[in-house]
Coordinates of C-alpha atoms and ligand atoms in Angstrom, one line a residue:
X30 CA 84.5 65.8 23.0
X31 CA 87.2 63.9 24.8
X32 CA 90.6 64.2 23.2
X33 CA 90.9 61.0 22.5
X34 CA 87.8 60.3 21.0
X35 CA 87.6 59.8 17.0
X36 CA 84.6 61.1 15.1
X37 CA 83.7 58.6 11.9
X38 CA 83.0 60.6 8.9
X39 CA 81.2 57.7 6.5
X40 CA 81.8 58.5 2.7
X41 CA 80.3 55.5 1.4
X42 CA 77.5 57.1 -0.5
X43 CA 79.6 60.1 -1.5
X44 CA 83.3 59.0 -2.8
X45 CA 82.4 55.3 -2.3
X46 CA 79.4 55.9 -4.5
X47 CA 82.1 57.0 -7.0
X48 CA 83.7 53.3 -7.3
X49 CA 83.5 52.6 -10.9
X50 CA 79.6 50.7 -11.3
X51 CA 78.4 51.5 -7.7
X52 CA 75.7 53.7 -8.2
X53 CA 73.0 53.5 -5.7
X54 CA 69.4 54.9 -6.1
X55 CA 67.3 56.4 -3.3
X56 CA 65.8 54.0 -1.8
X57 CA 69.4 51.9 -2.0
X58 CA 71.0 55.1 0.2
X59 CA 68.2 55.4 2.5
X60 CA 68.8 52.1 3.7
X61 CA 72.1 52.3 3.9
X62 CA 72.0 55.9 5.5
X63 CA 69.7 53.9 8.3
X64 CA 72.4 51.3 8.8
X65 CA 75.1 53.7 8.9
X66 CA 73.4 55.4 11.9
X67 CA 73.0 51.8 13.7
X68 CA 76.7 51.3 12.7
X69 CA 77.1 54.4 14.9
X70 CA 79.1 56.9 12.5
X71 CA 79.0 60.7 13.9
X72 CA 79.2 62.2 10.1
X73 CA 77.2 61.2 7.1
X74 CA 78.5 62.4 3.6
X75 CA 74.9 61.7 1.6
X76 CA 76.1 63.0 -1.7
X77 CA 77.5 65.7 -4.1
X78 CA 74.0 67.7 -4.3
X79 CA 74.7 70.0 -7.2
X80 CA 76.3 66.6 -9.6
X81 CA 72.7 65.3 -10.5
X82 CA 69.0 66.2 -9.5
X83 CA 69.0 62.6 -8.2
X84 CA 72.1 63.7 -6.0
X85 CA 69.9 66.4 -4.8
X86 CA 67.4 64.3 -3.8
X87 CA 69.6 61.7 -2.0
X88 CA 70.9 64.2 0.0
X89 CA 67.7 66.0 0.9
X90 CA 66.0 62.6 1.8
X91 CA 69.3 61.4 3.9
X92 CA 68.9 64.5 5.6
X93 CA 65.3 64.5 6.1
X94 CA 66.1 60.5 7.3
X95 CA 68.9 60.6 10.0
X96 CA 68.2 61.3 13.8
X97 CA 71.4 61.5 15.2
X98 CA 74.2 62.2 12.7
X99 CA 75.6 65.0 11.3
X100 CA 75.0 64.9 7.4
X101 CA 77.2 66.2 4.6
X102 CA 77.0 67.4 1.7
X103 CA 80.1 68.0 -1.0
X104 CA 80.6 71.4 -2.7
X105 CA 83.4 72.8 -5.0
X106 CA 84.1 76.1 -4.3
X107 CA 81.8 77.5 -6.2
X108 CA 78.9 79.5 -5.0
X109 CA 75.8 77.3 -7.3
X110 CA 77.8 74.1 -5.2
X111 CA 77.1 75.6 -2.0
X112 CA 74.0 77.3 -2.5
X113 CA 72.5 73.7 -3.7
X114 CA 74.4 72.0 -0.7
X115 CA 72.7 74.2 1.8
X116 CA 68.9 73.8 0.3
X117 CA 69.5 69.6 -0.1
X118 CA 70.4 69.8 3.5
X119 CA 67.7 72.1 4.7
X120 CA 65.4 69.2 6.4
X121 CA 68.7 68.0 8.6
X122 CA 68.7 68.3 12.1
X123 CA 73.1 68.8 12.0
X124 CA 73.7 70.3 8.3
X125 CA 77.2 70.3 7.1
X126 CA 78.7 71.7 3.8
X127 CA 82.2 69.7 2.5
X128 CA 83.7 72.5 0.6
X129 CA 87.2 71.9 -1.2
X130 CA 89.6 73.2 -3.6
X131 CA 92.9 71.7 -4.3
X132 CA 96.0 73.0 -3.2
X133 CA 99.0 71.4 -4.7
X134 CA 100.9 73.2 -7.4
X135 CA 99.9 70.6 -10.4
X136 CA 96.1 70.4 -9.5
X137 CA 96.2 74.4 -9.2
X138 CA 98.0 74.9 -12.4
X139 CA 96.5 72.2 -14.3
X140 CA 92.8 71.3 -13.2
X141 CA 91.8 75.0 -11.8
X142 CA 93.8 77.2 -14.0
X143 CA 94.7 79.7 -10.8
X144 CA 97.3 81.2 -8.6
X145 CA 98.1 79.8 -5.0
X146 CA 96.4 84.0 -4.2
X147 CA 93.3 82.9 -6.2
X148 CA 93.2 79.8 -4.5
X149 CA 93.3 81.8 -1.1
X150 CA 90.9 83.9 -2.1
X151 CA 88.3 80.9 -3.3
X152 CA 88.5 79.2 0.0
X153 CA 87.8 82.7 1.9
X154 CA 84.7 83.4 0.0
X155 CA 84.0 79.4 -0.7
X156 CA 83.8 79.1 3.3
X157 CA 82.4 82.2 4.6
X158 CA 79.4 81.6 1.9
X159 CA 78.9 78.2 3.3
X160 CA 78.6 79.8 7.1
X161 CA 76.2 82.2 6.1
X162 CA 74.2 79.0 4.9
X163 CA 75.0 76.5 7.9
X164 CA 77.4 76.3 11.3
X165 CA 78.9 73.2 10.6
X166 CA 81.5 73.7 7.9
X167 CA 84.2 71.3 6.6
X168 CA 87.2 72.5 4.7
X169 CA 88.6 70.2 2.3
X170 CA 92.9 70.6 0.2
X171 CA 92.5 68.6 -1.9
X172 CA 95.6 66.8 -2.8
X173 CA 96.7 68.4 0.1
X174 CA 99.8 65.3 0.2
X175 CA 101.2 66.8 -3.1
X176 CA 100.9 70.3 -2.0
X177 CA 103.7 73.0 -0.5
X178 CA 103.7 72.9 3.2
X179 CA 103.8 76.4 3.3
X180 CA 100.9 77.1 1.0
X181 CA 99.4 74.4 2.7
X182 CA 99.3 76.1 6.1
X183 CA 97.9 79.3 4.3
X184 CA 95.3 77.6 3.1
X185 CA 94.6 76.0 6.5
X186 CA 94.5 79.4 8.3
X187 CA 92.6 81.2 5.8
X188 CA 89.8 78.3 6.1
X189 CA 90.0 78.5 9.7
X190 CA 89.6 82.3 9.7
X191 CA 86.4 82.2 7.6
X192 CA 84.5 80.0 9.8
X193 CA 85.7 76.0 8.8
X194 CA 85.7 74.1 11.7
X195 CA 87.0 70.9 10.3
X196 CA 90.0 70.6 8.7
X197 CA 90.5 67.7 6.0
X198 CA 93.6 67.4 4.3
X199 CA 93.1 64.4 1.6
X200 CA 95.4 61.9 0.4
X201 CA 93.6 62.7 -3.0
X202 CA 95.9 60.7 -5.1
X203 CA 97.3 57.5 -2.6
X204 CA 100.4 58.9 -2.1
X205 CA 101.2 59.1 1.4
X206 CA 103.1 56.9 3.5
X207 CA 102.3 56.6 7.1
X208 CA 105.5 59.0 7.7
X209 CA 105.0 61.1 5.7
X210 CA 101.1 61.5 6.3
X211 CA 101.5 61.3 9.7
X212 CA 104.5 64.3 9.4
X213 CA 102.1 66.3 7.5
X214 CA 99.5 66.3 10.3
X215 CA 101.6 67.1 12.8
X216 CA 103.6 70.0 11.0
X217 CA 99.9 71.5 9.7
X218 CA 98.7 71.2 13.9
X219 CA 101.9 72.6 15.0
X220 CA 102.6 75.6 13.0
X221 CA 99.2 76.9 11.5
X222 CA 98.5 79.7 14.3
X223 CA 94.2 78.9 14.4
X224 CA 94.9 75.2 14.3
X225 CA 93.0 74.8 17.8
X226 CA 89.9 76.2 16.5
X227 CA 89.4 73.3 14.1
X228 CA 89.0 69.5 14.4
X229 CA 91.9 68.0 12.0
X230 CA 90.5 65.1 9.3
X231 CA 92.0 62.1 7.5
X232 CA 90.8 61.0 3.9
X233 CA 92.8 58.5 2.7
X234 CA 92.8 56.4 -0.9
X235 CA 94.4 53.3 -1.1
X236 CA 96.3 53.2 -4.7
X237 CA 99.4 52.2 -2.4
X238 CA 97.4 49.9 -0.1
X239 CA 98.4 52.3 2.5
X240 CA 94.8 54.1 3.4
X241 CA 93.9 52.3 7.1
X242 CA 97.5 52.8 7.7
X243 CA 98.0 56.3 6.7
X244 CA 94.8 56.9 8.5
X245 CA 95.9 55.8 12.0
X246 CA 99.4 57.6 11.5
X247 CA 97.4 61.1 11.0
X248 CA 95.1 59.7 14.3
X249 CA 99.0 59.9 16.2
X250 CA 99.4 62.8 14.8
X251 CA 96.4 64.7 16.1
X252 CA 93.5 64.3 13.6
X253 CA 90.6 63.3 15.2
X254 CA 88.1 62.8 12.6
X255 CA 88.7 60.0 10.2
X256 CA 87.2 60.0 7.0
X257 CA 86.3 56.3 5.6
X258 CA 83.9 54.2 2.9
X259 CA 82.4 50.3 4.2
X260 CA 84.4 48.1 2.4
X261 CA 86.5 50.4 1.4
X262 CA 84.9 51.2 -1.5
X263 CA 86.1 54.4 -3.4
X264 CA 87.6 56.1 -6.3
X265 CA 89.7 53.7 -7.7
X266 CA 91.7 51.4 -5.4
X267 CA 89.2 52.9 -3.2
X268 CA 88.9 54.9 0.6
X269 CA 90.2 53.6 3.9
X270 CA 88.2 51.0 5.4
X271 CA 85.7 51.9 8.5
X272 CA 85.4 48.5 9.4
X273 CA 89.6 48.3 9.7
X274 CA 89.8 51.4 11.2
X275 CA 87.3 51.0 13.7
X276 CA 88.8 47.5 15.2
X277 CA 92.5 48.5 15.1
X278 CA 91.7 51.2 17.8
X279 CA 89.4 48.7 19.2
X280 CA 91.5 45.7 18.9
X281 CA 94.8 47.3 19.7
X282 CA 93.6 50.0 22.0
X283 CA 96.7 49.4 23.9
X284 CA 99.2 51.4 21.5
X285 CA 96.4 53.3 20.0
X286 CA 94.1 54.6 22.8
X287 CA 91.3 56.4 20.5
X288 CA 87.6 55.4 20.8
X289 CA 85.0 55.8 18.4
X290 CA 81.0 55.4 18.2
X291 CA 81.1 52.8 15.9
X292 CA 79.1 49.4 17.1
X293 CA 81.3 46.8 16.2
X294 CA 78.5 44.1 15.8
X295 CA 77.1 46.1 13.3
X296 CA 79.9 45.9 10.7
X297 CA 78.6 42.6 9.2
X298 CA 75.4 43.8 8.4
X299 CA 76.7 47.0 7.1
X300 CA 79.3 45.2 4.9
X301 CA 76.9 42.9 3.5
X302 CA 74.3 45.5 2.9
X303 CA 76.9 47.5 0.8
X304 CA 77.6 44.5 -1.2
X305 CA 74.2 44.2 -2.0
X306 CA 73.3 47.6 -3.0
X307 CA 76.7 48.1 -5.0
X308 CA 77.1 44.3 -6.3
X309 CA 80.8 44.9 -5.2
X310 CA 81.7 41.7 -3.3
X311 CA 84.3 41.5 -0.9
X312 CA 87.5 39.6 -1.6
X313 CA 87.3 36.4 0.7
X314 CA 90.3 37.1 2.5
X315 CA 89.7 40.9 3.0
X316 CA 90.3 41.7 7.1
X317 CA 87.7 41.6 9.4
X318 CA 84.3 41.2 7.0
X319 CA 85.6 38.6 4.4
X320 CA 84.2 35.0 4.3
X321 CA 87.9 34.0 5.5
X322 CA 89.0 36.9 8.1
X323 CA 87.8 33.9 10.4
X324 CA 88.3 30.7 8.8
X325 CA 90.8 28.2 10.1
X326 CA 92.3 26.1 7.5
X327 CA 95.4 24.2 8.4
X328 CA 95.1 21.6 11.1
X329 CA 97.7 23.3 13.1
X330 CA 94.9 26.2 13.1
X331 CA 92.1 23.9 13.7
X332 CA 94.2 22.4 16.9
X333 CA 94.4 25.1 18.5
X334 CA 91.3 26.6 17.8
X335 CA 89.5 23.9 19.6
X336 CA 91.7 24.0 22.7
X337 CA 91.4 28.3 22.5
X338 CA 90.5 30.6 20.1
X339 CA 92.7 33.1 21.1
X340 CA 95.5 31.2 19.5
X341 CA 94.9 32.5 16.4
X342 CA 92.0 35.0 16.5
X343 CA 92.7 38.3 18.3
X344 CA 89.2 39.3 17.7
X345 CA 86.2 37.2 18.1
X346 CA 83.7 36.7 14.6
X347 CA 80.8 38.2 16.9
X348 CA 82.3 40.8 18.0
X349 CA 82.0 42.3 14.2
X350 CA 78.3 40.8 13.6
X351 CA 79.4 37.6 12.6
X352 CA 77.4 35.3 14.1
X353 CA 77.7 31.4 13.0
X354 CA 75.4 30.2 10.0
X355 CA 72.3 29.0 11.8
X356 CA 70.0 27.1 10.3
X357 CA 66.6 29.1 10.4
X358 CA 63.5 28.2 9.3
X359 CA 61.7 25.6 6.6
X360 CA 59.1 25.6 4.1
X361 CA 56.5 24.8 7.7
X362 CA 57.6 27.8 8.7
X363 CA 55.0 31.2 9.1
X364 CA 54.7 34.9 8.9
X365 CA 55.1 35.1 12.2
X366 CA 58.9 33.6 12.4
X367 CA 60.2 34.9 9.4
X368 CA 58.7 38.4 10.8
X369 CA 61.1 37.6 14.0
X370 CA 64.0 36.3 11.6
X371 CA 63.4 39.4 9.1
X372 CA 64.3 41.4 12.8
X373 CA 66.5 39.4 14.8
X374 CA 68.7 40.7 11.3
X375 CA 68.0 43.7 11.1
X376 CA 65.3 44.7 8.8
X377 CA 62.2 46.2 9.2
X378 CA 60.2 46.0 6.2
X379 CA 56.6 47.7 5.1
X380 CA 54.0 45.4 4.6
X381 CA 53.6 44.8 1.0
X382 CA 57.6 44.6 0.5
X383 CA 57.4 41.7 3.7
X384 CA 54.6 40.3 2.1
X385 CA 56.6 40.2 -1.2
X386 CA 59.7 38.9 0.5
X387 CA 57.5 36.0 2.4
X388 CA 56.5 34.9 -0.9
X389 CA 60.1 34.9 -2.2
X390 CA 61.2 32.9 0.7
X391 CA 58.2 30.2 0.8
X392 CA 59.6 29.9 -3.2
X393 CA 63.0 29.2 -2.2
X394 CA 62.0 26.8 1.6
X395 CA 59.9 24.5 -1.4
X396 CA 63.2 24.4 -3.8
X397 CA 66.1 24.2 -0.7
X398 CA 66.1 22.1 1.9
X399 CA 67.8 24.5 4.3
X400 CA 67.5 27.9 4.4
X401 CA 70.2 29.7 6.3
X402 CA 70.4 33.6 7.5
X403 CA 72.9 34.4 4.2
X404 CA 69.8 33.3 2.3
X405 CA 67.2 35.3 3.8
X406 CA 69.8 38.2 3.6
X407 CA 70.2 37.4 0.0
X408 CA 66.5 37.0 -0.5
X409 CA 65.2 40.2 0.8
X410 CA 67.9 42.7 0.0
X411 CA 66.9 41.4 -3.8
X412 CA 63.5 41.5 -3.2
X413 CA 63.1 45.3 -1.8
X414 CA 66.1 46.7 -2.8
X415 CA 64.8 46.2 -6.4
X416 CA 61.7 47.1 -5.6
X417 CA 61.9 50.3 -7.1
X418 CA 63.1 49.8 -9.9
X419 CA 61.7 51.1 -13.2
X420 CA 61.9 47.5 -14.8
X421 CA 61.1 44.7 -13.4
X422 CA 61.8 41.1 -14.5
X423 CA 57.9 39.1 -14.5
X424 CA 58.7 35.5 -15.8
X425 CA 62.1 34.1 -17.3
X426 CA 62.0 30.8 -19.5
X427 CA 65.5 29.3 -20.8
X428 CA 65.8 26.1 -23.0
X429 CA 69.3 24.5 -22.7
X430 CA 71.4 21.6 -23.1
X431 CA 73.9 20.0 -25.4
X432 CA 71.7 20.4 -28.3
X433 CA 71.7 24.2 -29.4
X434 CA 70.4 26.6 -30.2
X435 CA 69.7 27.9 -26.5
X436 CA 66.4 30.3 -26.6
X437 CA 64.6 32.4 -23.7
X438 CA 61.6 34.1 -23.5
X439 CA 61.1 36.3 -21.5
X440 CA 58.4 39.0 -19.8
X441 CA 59.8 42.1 -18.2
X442 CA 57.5 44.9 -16.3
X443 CA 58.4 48.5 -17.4
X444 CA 56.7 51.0 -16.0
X445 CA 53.8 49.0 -15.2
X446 CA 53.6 47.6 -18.6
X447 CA 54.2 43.7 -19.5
X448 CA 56.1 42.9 -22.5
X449 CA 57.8 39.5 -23.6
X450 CA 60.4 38.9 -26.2
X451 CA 61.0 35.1 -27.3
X452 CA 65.2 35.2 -28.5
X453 CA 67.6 32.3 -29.3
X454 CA 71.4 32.9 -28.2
X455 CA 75.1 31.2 -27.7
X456 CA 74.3 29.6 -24.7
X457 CA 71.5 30.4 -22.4
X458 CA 72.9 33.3 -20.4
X459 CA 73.4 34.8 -23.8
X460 CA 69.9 33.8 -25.2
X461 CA 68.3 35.6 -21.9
X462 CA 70.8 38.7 -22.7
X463 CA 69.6 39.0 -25.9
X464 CA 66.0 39.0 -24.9
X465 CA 66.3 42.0 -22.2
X466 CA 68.6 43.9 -25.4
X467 CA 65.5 43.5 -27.6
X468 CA 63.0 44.6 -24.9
X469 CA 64.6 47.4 -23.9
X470 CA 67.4 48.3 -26.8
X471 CA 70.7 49.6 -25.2
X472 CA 73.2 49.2 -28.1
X473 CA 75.8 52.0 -27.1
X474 CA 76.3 49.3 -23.6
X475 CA 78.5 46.6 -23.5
X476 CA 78.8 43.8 -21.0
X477 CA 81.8 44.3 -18.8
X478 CA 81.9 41.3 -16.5
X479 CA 79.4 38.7 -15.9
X480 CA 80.2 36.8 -11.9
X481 CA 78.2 34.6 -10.2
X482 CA 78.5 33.4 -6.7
X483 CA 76.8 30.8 -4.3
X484 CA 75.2 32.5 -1.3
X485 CA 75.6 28.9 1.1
X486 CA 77.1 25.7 0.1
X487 CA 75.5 22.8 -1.8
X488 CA 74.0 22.5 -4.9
X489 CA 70.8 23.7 -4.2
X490 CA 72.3 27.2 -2.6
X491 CA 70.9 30.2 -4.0
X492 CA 73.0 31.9 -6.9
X493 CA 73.8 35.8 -6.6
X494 CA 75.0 36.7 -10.0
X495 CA 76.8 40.4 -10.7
X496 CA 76.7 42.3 -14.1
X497 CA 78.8 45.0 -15.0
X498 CA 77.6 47.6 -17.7
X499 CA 79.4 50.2 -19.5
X500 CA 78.1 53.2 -21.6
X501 CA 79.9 56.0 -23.2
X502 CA 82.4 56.2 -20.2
X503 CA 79.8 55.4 -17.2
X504 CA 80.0 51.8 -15.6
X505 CA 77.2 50.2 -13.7
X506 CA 76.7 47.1 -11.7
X507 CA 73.5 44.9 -11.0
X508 CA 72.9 42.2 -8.9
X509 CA 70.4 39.5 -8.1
X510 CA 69.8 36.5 -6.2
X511 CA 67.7 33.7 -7.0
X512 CA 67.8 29.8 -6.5
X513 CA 67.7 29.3 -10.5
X514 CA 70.8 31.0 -11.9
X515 CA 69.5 32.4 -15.0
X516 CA 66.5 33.9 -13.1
X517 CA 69.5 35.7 -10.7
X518 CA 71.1 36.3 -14.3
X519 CA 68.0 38.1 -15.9
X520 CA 67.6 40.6 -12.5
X521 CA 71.2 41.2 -12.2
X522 CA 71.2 42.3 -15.6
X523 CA 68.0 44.3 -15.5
X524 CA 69.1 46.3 -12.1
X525 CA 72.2 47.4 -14.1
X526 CA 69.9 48.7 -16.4
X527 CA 68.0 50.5 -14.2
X528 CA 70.6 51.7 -12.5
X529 CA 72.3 52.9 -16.4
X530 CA 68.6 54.9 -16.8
X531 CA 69.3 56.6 -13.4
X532 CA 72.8 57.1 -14.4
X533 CA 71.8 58.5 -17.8
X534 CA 70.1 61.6 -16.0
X535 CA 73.1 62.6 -14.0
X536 CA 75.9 65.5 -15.4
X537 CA 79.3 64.4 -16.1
X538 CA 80.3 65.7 -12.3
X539 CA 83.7 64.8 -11.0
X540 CA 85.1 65.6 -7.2
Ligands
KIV609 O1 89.9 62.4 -2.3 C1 89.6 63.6 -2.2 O2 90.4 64.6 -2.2 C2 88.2 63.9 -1.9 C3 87.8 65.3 -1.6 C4 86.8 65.9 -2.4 C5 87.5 65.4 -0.1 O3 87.4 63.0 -2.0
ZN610 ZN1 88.3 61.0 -1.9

């Protein structure tokens, strides 16, 4: 590896998956595994394989999936973690375990209950277990920012000496500042005595809005794998973004000369997949994959757009996958074109989920008068990324207007059964609510938020409409697209539910 190359350690489905409501099901991290590896990451951290039997299975089918990357799995140092890390990743073609313990006097005290010797002697037997079991093996302190520097360097060596050969040292908590995070790196690389043996890593949350930063201080400082979620998705505030990450080095490869794998033109697609799966969207003016990061407002802007871009863009939109909105096909249009438009973006779909998506789209070319790429995108990542879902909505019916009350009925498919429910409400949306609570009777969820969006502009655009459940702690988060609102209402809220069954089954796990 050349020194200045920077290996991309994706933990979108691991601690991204952990974002409160983004729960992904198999099929959901297949696809984005697949994308990951176009996007060009080196590491992929599939899951937390001892949390749930679906974790297992996530992790085992990720593993069985990817060609080229390295795939992860997380593991406390326990030995039932590690043992069930090492058989989920037994079809990969580049296993790695992730095994941590914290290392910072609260977390050891508090959470663990053990002395900084006990600690020691975890990570020796946590690490050499995992080596019997695999080569690759990553060493995680967590909360390493809040921990003793000297303890901290203990830690490190003892890692090292059992056979880690990556080195993470989290910013667990958010707390770093790119001094001091960057400080940290260099102190760890300089005085542990094994420190060349090992590859140094980044993980950085973003309570403080620091994360990218903090991440391309430690990068300075001598790590050289960086540990990042699309989006930025994550445990609260969330992980540092790849996407950021990935164009500052690229962008600004003049006072940061790192390279990475990552395939810039990819990041759209990945972005917008994420959304999809997690119902997360981004925040318009979030850097490089929001609608704004390259929309030019003021006719200052405008001006000098037109005369050069490079007045105000330092980056162009396709070089990140953003090509313009093209106008793509009509309601003329055949298999055989939306086959090519289905690949020109990416996807490659078996035949009976194309032939469900063609369907979908001659629907919505008969109701719109143009269809755009953003709807086709829309479109099909509704169509087969709910494919698989346990319930399925079969018909939705609303009666509205001024003069109340508002009823639905509506049929649902659940487990291959149909069953209809007829329901009046305060309002349609509430009327269509009411009919999915009577079909399938959730009482101990409420309704957290309720969003919807337009996919294009104009009135006709398709609506992609987000639902937020909550149940006895756990959160979940639909989505669904459709070019009548309370049809993209009634999916959104049935994929939450699907996604609450799937949740149901899984422990109370926390990294
Ligand atoms: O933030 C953290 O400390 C983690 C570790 C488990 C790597 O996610
Ligand atoms: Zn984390």
């Amino acid at each position: 590896m050349s020194q200045n190359q920077i290996l991309i350690f994706d933990t979108t489905l691991r601690d991204g998956e952990q974002s409160p409501g983004c729960s992904m099901n198999l099929e959901e991290k297949l696809r984005v595994a697949a994308q990951l590896e176009a996007l060009g990451v080196d590491i992929i951290e599939a899951g937390f394989a001892i949390a749930s039997e679906g974790d297992f299975e996530a992790v085992h089918a990720v593993a069985g999936q990817c060609e080229k990357a390295i795939v992860a799995s997380l593991a406390r140092a326990a030995r039932a973690d590690i043992e069930r890390a090492g058989a989920a990743l037994k079809p990969a073609k580049r296993p790695r375990i992730h095994t941590f313990i914290a290392t910072s006097p609260l977390h050891m005290q508090v959470k663990l209950n053990k002395s900084p010797e006990q600690v020691l002697e975890s990570i020796r037997e946590s690490v050499s277990l995992a080596r019997n079991l695999v080569d690759d093996v990553e060493w995680s302190a967590e909360d390493a920012t809040r921990s003793e520097p000297d303890f901290l360097a203990r830690a490190i060596e003892t890692a090292i000496k059992a056979g880690a050969r990556t080195i993470n040292l989290p910013d667990t908590v958010g707390y770093g500042t790119p001094e001091t995070y960057g400080a940290m790196f260099r102190d760890m690389i300089g005085r542990v005595p094994n420190a060349d043996q090992a590859v140094f890593s980044t993980h950085c949350h973003n309570d403080l809005g620091l994360a990218v930063a903090n991440t391309l201080a430690a990068v300075a400082a001598g790590a050289r794998q960086v540990e990042s979620t699309i989006n930025g998705i994550g445990e609260r505030a969330g992980n540092a973004a790849v996407e950021e990450i990935a164009m500052a080095l690229k962008v600004r490869h003049d006072v940061l000369p790192y390279r990475t794998g990552i395939v810039s033109t990819e990041i759209t697609r990945a972005s917008r997949l994420i959304s999809a799966v997690t119902g997360m969207h981004v925040q318009p003016n979030k850097a490089i994959v929001g609608a704004n990061a390259f929309a030019h407002e003021s006719g200052i802007h405008q001006d000098g757009m037109l005369k050069d871009s490079s007045t105000y863009e330092i980056m162009t939109p396709e070089s990140v996958g953003q090509g313009h909105s093209s106008l793509v096909l009509g309601k003329h249009s055949g298999r055989a074109a939306f086959k090519d438009k289905l690949s020109q973006l990416g996807y490659d779909l078996a035949d009976n989920e194309f032939l469900d998506a063609f369907k979908r789209f001659k629907d919505l070319a008969d109701a719109k008068k143009q269809v755009f790429d953003e709807d086709i995108v829309a479109l099909v990542d509704d169509e087969v990324l709910r494919g698989h879902d346990r319930i399925q909505v079969t018909e939705v019916e609303v009666y509205c207007g001024s003069n109340g009350p508002q009823r639905a009925i509506l049929t649902l498919n659940i487990d291959g059964e149909e069953v209809t429910a007829a329901t009046r409400g305060n309002g349609p949306v509430d009327a269509l609510f009411n009919a999915v609570r009577k079909l399938v009777p959730h009482d101990d969820a409420s309704l957290q938020l309720y969003e919807v969006s337009a996919v294009t502009a104009g009135t006709d655009a398709q609506a992609e409409v987000s639902v937020v459940l909550a149940e006895n702690g756990r959160t979940v988060r639909g989505v669904g697209a459709h070019n009548d609102t309370l049809v993209a209402s009634a999916r959104a809220y049935v994929n939450a539910l699907n996604k609450l069954v799937v949740k149901r089954g899984r422990s109370a796990l926390a990294a």
